[in-house]
mmCIF file of C-alpha atoms in Angstrom:
data_model
loop_
_atom_site.group_PDB
_atom_site.id
_atom_site.type_symbol
_atom_site.label_atom_id
_atom_site.label_comp_id
_atom_site.label_asym_id
_atom_site.label_seq_id
_atom_site.Cartn_x
_atom_site.Cartn_y
_atom_site.Cartn_z
ATOM 1 C CA MET A 215 -160.116 17.843 -18.064
ATOM 2 C CA ARG A 216 -159.429 14.316 -18.524
ATOM 3 C CA LYS A 217 -160.701 13.557 -14.951
ATOM 4 C CA LYS A 218 -163.950 14.861 -15.436
ATOM 5 C CA GLU A 219 -164.492 12.468 -18.055
ATOM 6 C CA ASP A 220 -162.595 9.497 -16.577
ATOM 7 C CA ILE A 221 -165.218 10.236 -13.069
ATOM 8 C CA GLU A 222 -168.476 10.368 -15.602
ATOM 9 C CA LEU A 223 -167.391 6.997 -16.904
ATOM 10 C CA ILE A 224 -166.703 5.492 -14.163
ATOM 11 C CA LYS A 225 -170.123 6.676 -13.008
ATOM 12 C CA GLN A 226 -172.451 4.874 -15.985
ATOM 13 C CA ILE A 227 -169.996 1.444 -15.387
ATOM 14 C CA LYS A 228 -170.191 1.402 -11.934
ATOM 15 C CA GLY A 229 -174.278 1.813 -13.035
ATOM 16 C CA GLY A 230 -174.452 -0.892 -15.709
ATOM 17 C CA ASP A 231 -172.750 0.209 -18.730
ATOM 18 C CA VAL A 232 -170.015 -1.913 -19.253
ATOM 19 C CA ALA A 233 -169.074 -1.075 -22.837
ATOM 20 C CA ALA A 234 -168.865 3.009 -20.905
ATOM 21 C CA PHE A 235 -165.160 0.433 -19.969
ATOM 22 C CA SER A 236 -164.013 1.260 -23.497
ATOM 23 C CA GLN A 237 -164.056 4.419 -23.866
ATOM 24 C CA LEU A 238 -161.482 4.435 -20.051
ATOM 25 C CA ILE A 239 -159.397 2.007 -22.499
ATOM 26 C CA GLU A 240 -159.324 3.466 -25.645
ATOM 27 C CA SER A 241 -157.799 6.704 -23.881
ATOM 28 C CA HIS A 242 -155.465 4.702 -21.105
ATOM 29 C CA GLN A 243 -154.314 3.088 -23.543
ATOM 30 C CA ASN A 244 -151.639 4.350 -24.876
ATOM 31 C CA MET A 245 -149.504 4.945 -21.622
ATOM 32 C CA VAL A 246 -150.949 1.878 -19.862
ATOM 33 C CA TYR A 247 -148.501 0.205 -22.723
ATOM 34 C CA THR A 248 -145.832 2.528 -22.402
ATOM 35 C CA LEU A 249 -145.359 1.966 -19.138
ATOM 36 C CA ALA A 250 -145.853 -2.013 -18.941
ATOM 37 C CA LYS A 251 -143.605 -2.195 -21.827
ATOM 38 C CA GLY A 252 -140.625 0.377 -19.384
ATOM 39 C CA ILE A 253 -140.937 -1.701 -16.600
ATOM 40 C CA VAL A 254 -140.821 -5.181 -18.597
ATOM 41 C CA LYS A 255 -138.945 -4.660 -21.787
ATOM 42 C CA ASN A 256 -140.701 -6.380 -23.567
ATOM 43 C CA LYS A 257 -143.885 -6.047 -26.499
ATOM 44 C CA GLN A 258 -145.765 -9.818 -25.789
ATOM 45 C CA ASP A 259 -145.465 -8.969 -21.924
ATOM 46 C CA ALA A 260 -146.779 -5.679 -21.768
ATOM 47 C CA GLU A 261 -149.385 -6.215 -24.538
ATOM 48 C CA GLU A 262 -150.623 -8.721 -21.304
ATOM 49 C CA VAL A 263 -150.079 -6.291 -18.169
ATOM 50 C CA ALA A 264 -151.520 -4.194 -20.177
ATOM 51 C CA GLN A 265 -155.429 -5.915 -20.801
ATOM 52 C CA ASP A 266 -154.399 -7.881 -17.432
ATOM 53 C CA ALA A 267 -153.986 -4.559 -15.357
ATOM 54 C CA PHE A 268 -157.265 -3.173 -17.302
ATOM 55 C CA VAL A 269 -159.537 -6.110 -16.168
ATOM 56 C CA LYS A 270 -157.713 -5.775 -12.670
ATOM 57 C CA ALA A 271 -159.676 -2.388 -12.979
ATOM 58 C CA TYR A 272 -162.751 -3.408 -14.039
ATOM 59 C CA LYS A 273 -163.119 -5.972 -11.536
ATOM 60 C CA SER A 274 -161.791 -3.729 -8.625
ATOM 61 C CA LEU A 275 -163.802 0.135 -9.685
ATOM 62 C CA ASP A 276 -165.927 -0.884 -6.664
ATOM 63 C CA LYS A 277 -162.625 0.566 -4.562
ATOM 64 C CA TYR A 278 -161.545 3.232 -6.170
ATOM 65 C CA LYS A 279 -162.924 6.209 -4.251
ATOM 66 C CA GLY A 280 -161.742 8.997 -6.433
ATOM 67 C CA ASP A 281 -159.334 10.197 -3.309
ATOM 68 C CA SER A 282 -156.561 10.280 -6.198
ATOM 69 C CA ALA A 283 -156.764 10.736 -9.936
ATOM 70 C CA PHE A 284 -158.028 8.167 -11.613
ATOM 71 C CA SER A 285 -154.457 7.521 -13.933
ATOM 72 C CA THR A 286 -152.721 7.437 -10.199
ATOM 73 C CA TRP A 287 -154.592 4.426 -9.600
ATOM 74 C CA LEU A 288 -154.312 2.793 -12.641
ATOM 75 C CA TYR A 289 -150.789 3.048 -13.432
ATOM 76 C CA ARG A 290 -150.673 1.676 -10.150
ATOM 77 C CA ILE A 291 -152.394 -1.408 -10.483
ATOM 78 C CA VAL A 292 -149.507 -1.615 -14.040
ATOM 79 C CA TYR A 293 -146.676 -1.347 -12.036
ATOM 80 C CA ASN A 294 -147.951 -4.048 -9.552
ATOM 81 C CA THR A 295 -148.977 -6.613 -12.812
ATOM 82 C CA SER A 296 -145.703 -6.083 -14.186
ATOM 83 C CA ILE A 297 -143.818 -6.224 -11.324
ATOM 84 C CA SER A 298 -145.617 -9.505 -10.788
ATOM 85 C CA LYS A 299 -144.736 -11.053 -14.235
ATOM 86 C CA LEU A 300 -141.338 -9.618 -14.206
ATOM 87 C CA ARG A 301 -141.670 -11.988 -11.383
ATOM 88 C CA GLN A 302 -143.203 -15.277 -13.018
ATOM 89 C CA ARG A 303 -140.591 -15.011 -15.524
ATOM 90 C CA LYS A 304 -138.166 -16.342 -15.795
ATOM 91 C CA PRO A 305 -134.313 -14.586 -16.650
ATOM 92 C CA GLU A 306 -133.567 -15.240 -20.414
ATOM 93 C CA MET A 307 -136.056 -12.552 -21.374
ATOM 94 C CA LYS A 308 -134.305 -9.414 -22.961
ATOM 95 C CA ASP A 309 -135.199 -5.909 -24.390
ATOM 96 C CA VAL A 310 -136.257 -6.270 -27.988
ATOM 97 C CA ASP A 311 -134.922 -3.739 -28.960
ATOM 98 C CA ASP A 312 -131.343 -4.965 -27.633
ATOM 99 C CA LYS A 313 -129.841 -5.095 -31.011
ATOM 100 C CA GLN A 314 -131.292 -1.674 -31.968
ATOM 101 C CA THR A 315 -128.834 -0.147 -29.765
ATOM 102 C CA ASP A 316 -125.950 -0.706 -31.906
ATOM 103 C CA LYS A 317 -127.143 -0.224 -35.094
ATOM 104 C CA TYR A 318 -128.203 3.313 -33.431
ATOM 105 C CA GLU A 319 -124.761 3.448 -31.917
ATOM 106 C CA TYR A 320 -123.316 3.495 -35.407
ATOM 107 C CA ARG A 321 -126.073 6.097 -37.385
ATOM 108 C CA ILE A 322 -125.258 8.576 -34.152
ATOM 109 C CA ALA A 323 -121.691 8.692 -35.310
ATOM 110 C CA ASP A 324 -121.913 9.386 -38.454
ATOM 111 C CA ASN A 325 -124.059 12.006 -38.328
ATOM 112 C CA ASN A 326 -123.419 13.324 -34.619
ATOM 113 C CA LYS A 327 -122.109 17.133 -36.011
ATOM 114 C CA HIS A 328 -125.664 17.921 -36.268
ATOM 115 C CA ARG A 329 -128.202 18.942 -34.014
ATOM 116 C CA LEU A 330 -130.356 15.038 -33.645
ATOM 117 C CA GLU A 331 -133.733 15.387 -35.639
ATOM 118 C CA LEU A 332 -136.741 15.123 -33.508
ATOM 119 C CA GLN A 333 -138.101 11.683 -34.569
ATOM 120 C CA GLU A 334 -133.997 10.812 -33.477
ATOM 121 C CA ARG A 335 -134.482 12.185 -29.988
ATOM 122 C CA LYS A 336 -138.067 10.198 -29.820
ATOM 123 C CA ARG A 337 -136.041 6.703 -30.255
ATOM 124 C CA LEU A 338 -132.805 7.667 -28.207
ATOM 125 C CA LEU A 339 -135.460 8.427 -25.797
ATOM 126 C CA LYS A 340 -136.474 5.240 -25.911
ATOM 127 C CA LEU A 341 -134.335 3.367 -26.077
ATOM 128 C CA ALA A 342 -132.287 4.827 -23.354
ATOM 129 C CA LEU A 343 -136.032 4.108 -21.260
ATOM 130 C CA ASN A 344 -135.424 0.669 -22.252
ATOM 131 C CA GLN A 345 -131.662 0.595 -20.975
ATOM 132 C CA LEU A 346 -133.508 1.380 -17.448
ATOM 133 C CA LYS A 347 -133.865 -0.815 -14.220
ATOM 134 C CA GLU A 348 -137.891 -1.202 -14.177
ATOM 135 C CA GLU A 349 -138.313 0.605 -11.781
ATOM 136 C CA ASP A 350 -136.809 3.501 -12.510
ATOM 137 C CA ALA A 351 -138.304 3.446 -16.486
ATOM 138 C CA PHE A 352 -141.612 3.963 -14.576
ATOM 139 C CA ILE A 353 -141.139 6.937 -12.742
ATOM 140 C CA LEU A 354 -138.735 8.858 -14.939
ATOM 141 C CA THR A 355 -141.674 8.653 -17.439
ATOM 142 C CA LEU A 356 -144.383 9.574 -14.848
ATOM 143 C CA TYR A 357 -141.973 12.270 -13.832
ATOM 144 C CA TYR A 358 -140.297 14.191 -16.415
ATOM 145 C CA TYR A 359 -144.214 13.044 -19.066
ATOM 146 C CA LYS A 360 -147.237 13.198 -16.262
ATOM 147 C CA GLU A 361 -145.647 15.578 -14.802
ATOM 148 C CA LEU A 362 -146.812 14.203 -11.711
ATOM 149 C CA ASN A 363 -144.921 15.599 -8.443
ATOM 150 C CA ILE A 364 -143.132 12.974 -5.706
ATOM 151 C CA GLU A 365 -146.386 12.070 -3.642
ATOM 152 C CA GLU A 366 -148.261 11.510 -7.072
ATOM 153 C CA ILE A 367 -145.664 8.617 -7.869
ATOM 154 C CA SER A 368 -145.310 7.757 -4.176
ATOM 155 C CA LYS A 369 -149.315 6.296 -4.926
ATOM 156 C CA ALA A 370 -149.251 4.734 -8.776
ATOM 157 C CA SER A 371 -146.283 2.749 -7.700
ATOM 158 C CA GLY A 372 -147.088 1.684 -3.483
ATOM 159 C CA LEU A 373 -142.920 3.685 -2.969
ATOM 160 C CA SER A 374 -142.037 5.764 -0.032
ATOM 161 C CA PRO A 375 -142.073 9.359 -0.988
ATOM 162 C CA SER A 376 -138.215 8.773 -0.533
ATOM 163 C CA ASN A 377 -137.830 5.835 -2.004
ATOM 164 C CA VAL A 378 -139.110 7.688 -5.133
ATOM 165 C CA LYS A 379 -136.645 10.430 -5.000
ATOM 166 C CA VAL A 380 -133.923 8.385 -4.073
ATOM 167 C CA LYS A 381 -134.633 6.051 -7.919
ATOM 168 C CA LEU A 382 -135.564 9.374 -9.470
ATOM 169 C CA HIS A 383 -132.147 10.951 -9.152
ATOM 170 C CA ARG A 384 -130.523 7.115 -10.175
ATOM 171 C CA GLY A 385 -132.758 7.132 -12.979
ATOM 172 C CA ARG A 386 -131.649 10.187 -14.058
ATOM 173 C CA LYS A 387 -128.412 9.719 -13.994
ATOM 174 C CA GLN A 388 -128.266 5.850 -15.550
ATOM 175 C CA MET A 389 -130.064 7.278 -18.294
ATOM 176 C CA HIS A 390 -127.279 10.126 -18.216
ATOM 177 C CA GLU A 391 -124.918 7.178 -19.076
ATOM 178 C CA GLU A 392 -127.045 5.411 -21.618
ATOM 179 C CA LEU A 393 -127.776 8.272 -23.878
ATOM 180 C CA ASN A 394 -124.109 9.577 -23.157
ATOM 181 C CA LYS A 395 -122.918 5.703 -24.220
ATOM 182 C CA MET A 396 -124.862 6.078 -27.208
ATOM 183 C CA LEU A 397 -123.658 8.812 -28.448
ATOM 184 C CA LYS A 398 -120.322 8.401 -28.189
ATOM 185 C CA GLY A 399 -119.111 11.670 -25.439
ATOM 186 C CA GLU A 400 -121.472 13.955 -27.625
ATOM 187 C CA LEU A 401 -124.573 14.227 -25.855
ATOM 188 C CA ASN A 402 -124.229 17.663 -24.915
ATOM 189 C CA SER A 403 -123.562 18.986 -27.865
ATOM 190 C CA ILE A 404 -125.738 17.364 -29.815
ATOM 191 C CA LEU A 405 -128.921 17.245 -27.511
ATOM 192 C CA MET B 6 -116.813 22.365 -3.631
ATOM 193 C CA ASN B 7 -117.332 18.589 -5.452
ATOM 194 C CA ASN B 8 -121.409 18.630 -3.734
ATOM 195 C CA PHE B 9 -121.552 22.481 -5.566
ATOM 196 C CA LYS B 10 -120.256 20.626 -9.142
ATOM 197 C CA LYS B 11 -122.925 17.452 -7.692
ATOM 198 C CA HIS B 12 -125.415 19.818 -7.880
ATOM 199 C CA ILE B 13 -125.320 21.623 -11.313
ATOM 200 C CA ASN B 14 -124.604 17.790 -12.727
ATOM 201 C CA GLN B 15 -127.790 16.781 -11.572
ATOM 202 C CA GLU B 16 -129.667 20.095 -12.103
ATOM 203 C CA ASP B 17 -127.798 19.683 -16.332
ATOM 204 C CA ASP B 18 -129.335 16.293 -16.228
ATOM 205 C CA ASP B 19 -132.764 17.652 -15.028
ATOM 206 C CA LYS B 20 -133.022 19.758 -17.406
ATOM 207 C CA LEU B 21 -131.497 17.417 -20.522
ATOM 208 C CA ILE B 22 -133.933 14.562 -20.021
ATOM 209 C CA ARG B 23 -136.688 17.447 -19.390
ATOM 210 C CA ASP B 24 -135.814 18.410 -22.837
ATOM 211 C CA LEU B 25 -135.537 15.006 -24.241
ATOM 212 C CA PHE B 26 -139.160 14.249 -22.335
ATOM 213 C CA GLU B 27 -140.951 17.597 -24.178
ATOM 214 C CA ASP B 28 -141.176 15.501 -28.157
ATOM 215 C CA PHE B 29 -141.949 11.953 -25.839
ATOM 216 C CA THR B 30 -144.947 10.391 -26.980
ATOM 217 C CA PRO B 31 -146.131 7.364 -25.164
ATOM 218 C CA GLU B 32 -145.921 4.239 -27.560
ATOM 219 C CA GLU B 33 -149.325 3.625 -29.766
ATOM 220 C CA ALA B 34 -150.496 0.678 -27.964
ATOM 221 C CA PRO B 35 -151.538 -2.628 -30.343
ATOM 222 C CA GLU B 36 -155.084 -3.122 -30.493
ATOM 223 C CA SER B 37 -155.481 -6.256 -29.372
ATOM 224 C CA ILE B 38 -155.521 -5.380 -26.131
ATOM 225 C CA LYS B 39 -158.769 -3.109 -26.647
ATOM 226 C CA GLN B 40 -160.402 -6.300 -27.775
ATOM 227 C CA ASN B 41 -158.790 -9.013 -25.356
ATOM 228 C CA ALA B 42 -159.672 -7.062 -22.119
ATOM 229 C CA MET B 43 -163.328 -5.260 -23.727
ATOM 230 C CA ASN B 44 -163.873 -9.376 -24.221
ATOM 231 C CA ARG B 45 -162.852 -10.403 -20.640
ATOM 232 C CA VAL B 46 -164.841 -7.743 -19.593
ATOM 233 C CA LEU B 47 -167.850 -8.923 -20.981
ATOM 234 C CA HIS B 48 -166.994 -12.399 -19.809
ATOM 235 C CA ASP B 49 -166.858 -11.296 -16.427
ATOM 236 C CA TRP B 50 -170.405 -9.032 -16.647
ATOM 237 C CA ALA B 51 -172.034 -11.853 -18.270
ATOM 238 C CA GLU B 52 -171.366 -14.074 -15.580
ATOM 239 C CA LYS B 53 -171.801 -12.455 -12.950
ATOM 240 C CA PRO B 54 -175.782 -12.536 -12.120
ATOM 241 C CA PRO B 55 -177.777 -9.520 -11.659
ATOM 242 C CA ALA B 56 -176.960 -8.105 -7.835
ATOM 243 C CA TYR B 57 -179.098 -5.331 -5.665
ATOM 244 C CA ASN B 58 -178.046 -3.543 -2.984
ATOM 245 C CA SER B 59 -180.810 -4.810 -0.274
ATOM 246 C CA LEU B 60 -180.632 -2.012 2.067
ATOM 247 C CA ILE B 61 -182.372 -4.549 4.542
ATOM 248 C CA ASN B 62 -179.749 -7.074 5.433
ATOM 249 C CA LYS B 63 -180.613 -10.219 6.608
ATOM 250 C CA ASN B 64 -179.727 -9.260 9.978
ATOM 251 C CA ASN B 65 -180.978 -7.239 10.783
ATOM 252 C CA ARG B 66 -184.441 -8.532 8.278
ATOM 253 C CA TRP B 67 -185.642 -11.261 11.183
ATOM 254 C CA TRP B 68 -185.492 -8.397 13.539
ATOM 255 C CA ILE B 69 -187.773 -6.685 11.553
ATOM 256 C CA LEU B 70 -189.215 -9.356 10.825
ATOM 257 C CA GLY B 71 -189.707 -10.600 14.636
ATOM 258 C CA GLY B 72 -190.846 -7.579 15.200
ATOM 259 C CA PHE B 73 -193.687 -7.290 13.350
ATOM 260 C CA ALA B 74 -194.555 -10.515 14.596
ATOM 261 C CA ALA B 75 -195.156 -9.131 18.135
ATOM 262 C CA VAL B 76 -196.367 -5.415 17.087
ATOM 263 C CA LEU B 77 -199.252 -7.902 15.269
ATOM 264 C CA ALA B 78 -199.206 -10.372 18.026
ATOM 265 C CA LEU B 79 -200.089 -6.911 20.744
ATOM 266 C CA THR B 80 -202.902 -5.861 18.226
ATOM 267 C CA PHE B 81 -204.287 -8.701 18.211
ATOM 268 C CA LEU B 82 -204.964 -9.006 21.969
ATOM 269 C CA VAL B 83 -206.800 -5.710 21.730
ATOM 270 C CA ASP B 84 -210.620 -6.782 21.359
ATOM 271 C CA ALA B 85 -211.971 -7.429 18.063
ATOM 272 C CA SER B 86 -215.805 -6.940 19.259
ATOM 273 C CA VAL B 87 -214.297 -2.710 18.300
ATOM 274 C CA ILE B 88 -212.956 -3.945 15.378
ATOM 275 C CA SER B 89 -216.159 -6.404 14.711
ATOM 276 C CA ASN B 90 -218.817 -3.576 15.662
ATOM 277 C CA TYR B 91 -217.292 -1.246 13.272
ATOM 278 C CA LEU B 92 -216.843 -3.634 10.493
ATOM 279 C CA GLY B 93 -220.798 -4.107 11.101
ATOM 280 C CA GLN B 94 -222.731 -0.945 10.237
ATOM 281 C CA PHE B 95 -221.142 -1.125 6.375
ATOM 282 C CA LYS B 96 -224.071 -4.435 6.173
ATOM 283 C CA LEU B 97 -224.751 -5.054 2.623
ATOM 284 C CA SER B 98 -227.744 -5.253 1.511
ATOM 285 C CA SER B 99 -229.429 -9.265 0.801
ATOM 286 C CA GLU B 100 -231.996 -7.854 -1.491
ATOM 287 C CA LEU B 101 -229.268 -5.755 -3.975
ATOM 288 C CA ILE B 102 -227.146 -9.807 -4.038
ATOM 289 C CA ASP B 103 -227.798 -12.367 -3.604
ATOM 290 C CA PHE B 104 -224.826 -14.138 -1.224
ATOM 291 C CA SER B 105 -226.610 -17.393 -0.579
ATOM 292 C CA SER B 106 -224.802 -19.123 -3.359
ATOM 293 C CA VAL B 107 -221.445 -18.156 -3.236
ATOM 294 C CA ASN B 108 -221.736 -18.615 1.063
ATOM 295 C CA GLU B 109 -223.396 -22.326 -0.324
ATOM 296 C CA SER B 110 -219.679 -22.756 -2.833
ATOM 297 C CA LEU B 111 -217.043 -21.692 -0.570
ATOM 298 C CA GLY B 112 -218.654 -22.662 2.915
ATOM 299 C CA SER B 113 -216.258 -25.412 3.111
ATOM 300 C CA PHE B 114 -213.399 -23.399 2.893
ATOM 301 C CA PHE B 115 -214.541 -20.803 5.254
ATOM 302 C CA SER B 116 -215.740 -23.490 7.762
ATOM 303 C CA PHE B 117 -211.966 -24.441 7.085
ATOM 304 C CA ALA B 118 -210.371 -21.335 7.216
ATOM 305 C CA GLY B 119 -212.025 -19.981 10.895
ATOM 306 C CA GLN B 120 -210.509 -22.387 13.040
ATOM 307 C CA ILE B 121 -207.057 -21.725 12.414
ATOM 308 C CA PRO B 122 -205.935 -18.413 14.949
ATOM 309 C CA SER B 123 -206.455 -15.379 13.792
ATOM 310 C CA ILE B 124 -202.735 -14.260 14.394
ATOM 311 C CA ILE B 125 -201.302 -17.014 12.233
ATOM 312 C CA TYR B 126 -203.247 -14.811 8.823
ATOM 313 C CA PHE B 127 -201.909 -11.438 10.901
ATOM 314 C CA ILE B 128 -198.205 -12.721 11.031
ATOM 315 C CA GLY B 129 -198.915 -14.136 7.184
ATOM 316 C CA ILE B 130 -199.920 -10.327 5.540
ATOM 317 C CA GLY B 131 -196.964 -8.879 7.913
ATOM 318 C CA ILE B 132 -194.429 -10.626 6.744
ATOM 319 C CA LEU B 133 -195.812 -9.979 2.972
ATOM 320 C CA ILE B 134 -196.230 -6.489 3.501
ATOM 321 C CA LEU B 135 -192.342 -6.317 4.417
ATOM 322 C CA LEU B 136 -191.739 -8.963 1.832
ATOM 323 C CA GLY B 137 -192.755 -6.611 -0.338
ATOM 324 C CA MET B 138 -191.562 -3.563 0.826
ATOM 325 C CA ASP B 139 -187.799 -4.961 0.644
ATOM 326 C CA LYS B 140 -188.284 -5.007 -3.034
ATOM 327 C CA PHE B 141 -190.208 -2.225 -3.493
ATOM 328 C CA PHE B 142 -186.540 0.236 -1.623
ATOM 329 C CA ASN B 143 -184.945 -2.458 -3.730
ATOM 330 C CA ARG B 144 -185.897 -1.303 -7.298
ATOM 331 C CA LEU B 145 -185.459 2.115 -5.757
ATOM 332 C CA ALA B 146 -182.133 1.771 -4.582
ATOM 333 C CA ASN B 147 -181.249 0.145 -7.401
ATOM 334 C CA PHE B 148 -182.565 2.670 -10.593
#
């Protein structure tokens, strides 16, 4: 459904209706921002990356031929823009949510005998994603949330399918470790 | 045995993460993303002059012009008296319209125009028709 709407909007934009691009931004901005943040691990940079990605997408909209979903094509731009941002950045920049991890550990320790509530699970996942390597967070989000297959993730990232599989496996493993670390070994009983 | 254990662990991880992602929602993007991106997009759009995709590209245009001029030149070589005799049948009656004053005022212009070889007129008209057609089809293609 979304694909059809996207194609219709793209037609309008190519026909000269630039304002229609704001609707495209509206429907994709949350995912674009989330993916960018998963890679750059920083709110401000993620915001810049998302903006740049949308502007780049607009400028190269003529190159989009509709071979894949618009979102997959857009995620490729987000991925490349995020990686460029990381390369420009100095290594001292660290995740904004880093400090929250410790607090979370203590809070969990108090009530770790109960199943985690929805908000806590969401927060836990967010923190764990933030601990993953840049590309792994991107790939895991597309695989588990957007339910893209390996081929589609390969298109969205520009990595080979076998490379995507390796990173997916590594991401899963690291995520399990991070979750376990945060929940102090109570992962299986809590989740 | 080790491989089997590893496989089971992988499946467990997969199930656990899949389960966690069921509650996942993308983060709310700051409103500034849309505003700033649209500002930049509109700025870029405003700076670009309106562009039409020409149906006849520049290289083809010169070939077409040359070909058209050649056809006109060949046409001119055909006996022009046939055409003038045909047009002569439609002589207007001078009793109905007095052409003398018009002839007097435009006499000098016609005598000057008469000295220019006819081929120049044909080529000029040909070029104008071709440019007009190009413009027309351009508009049609970009409508």
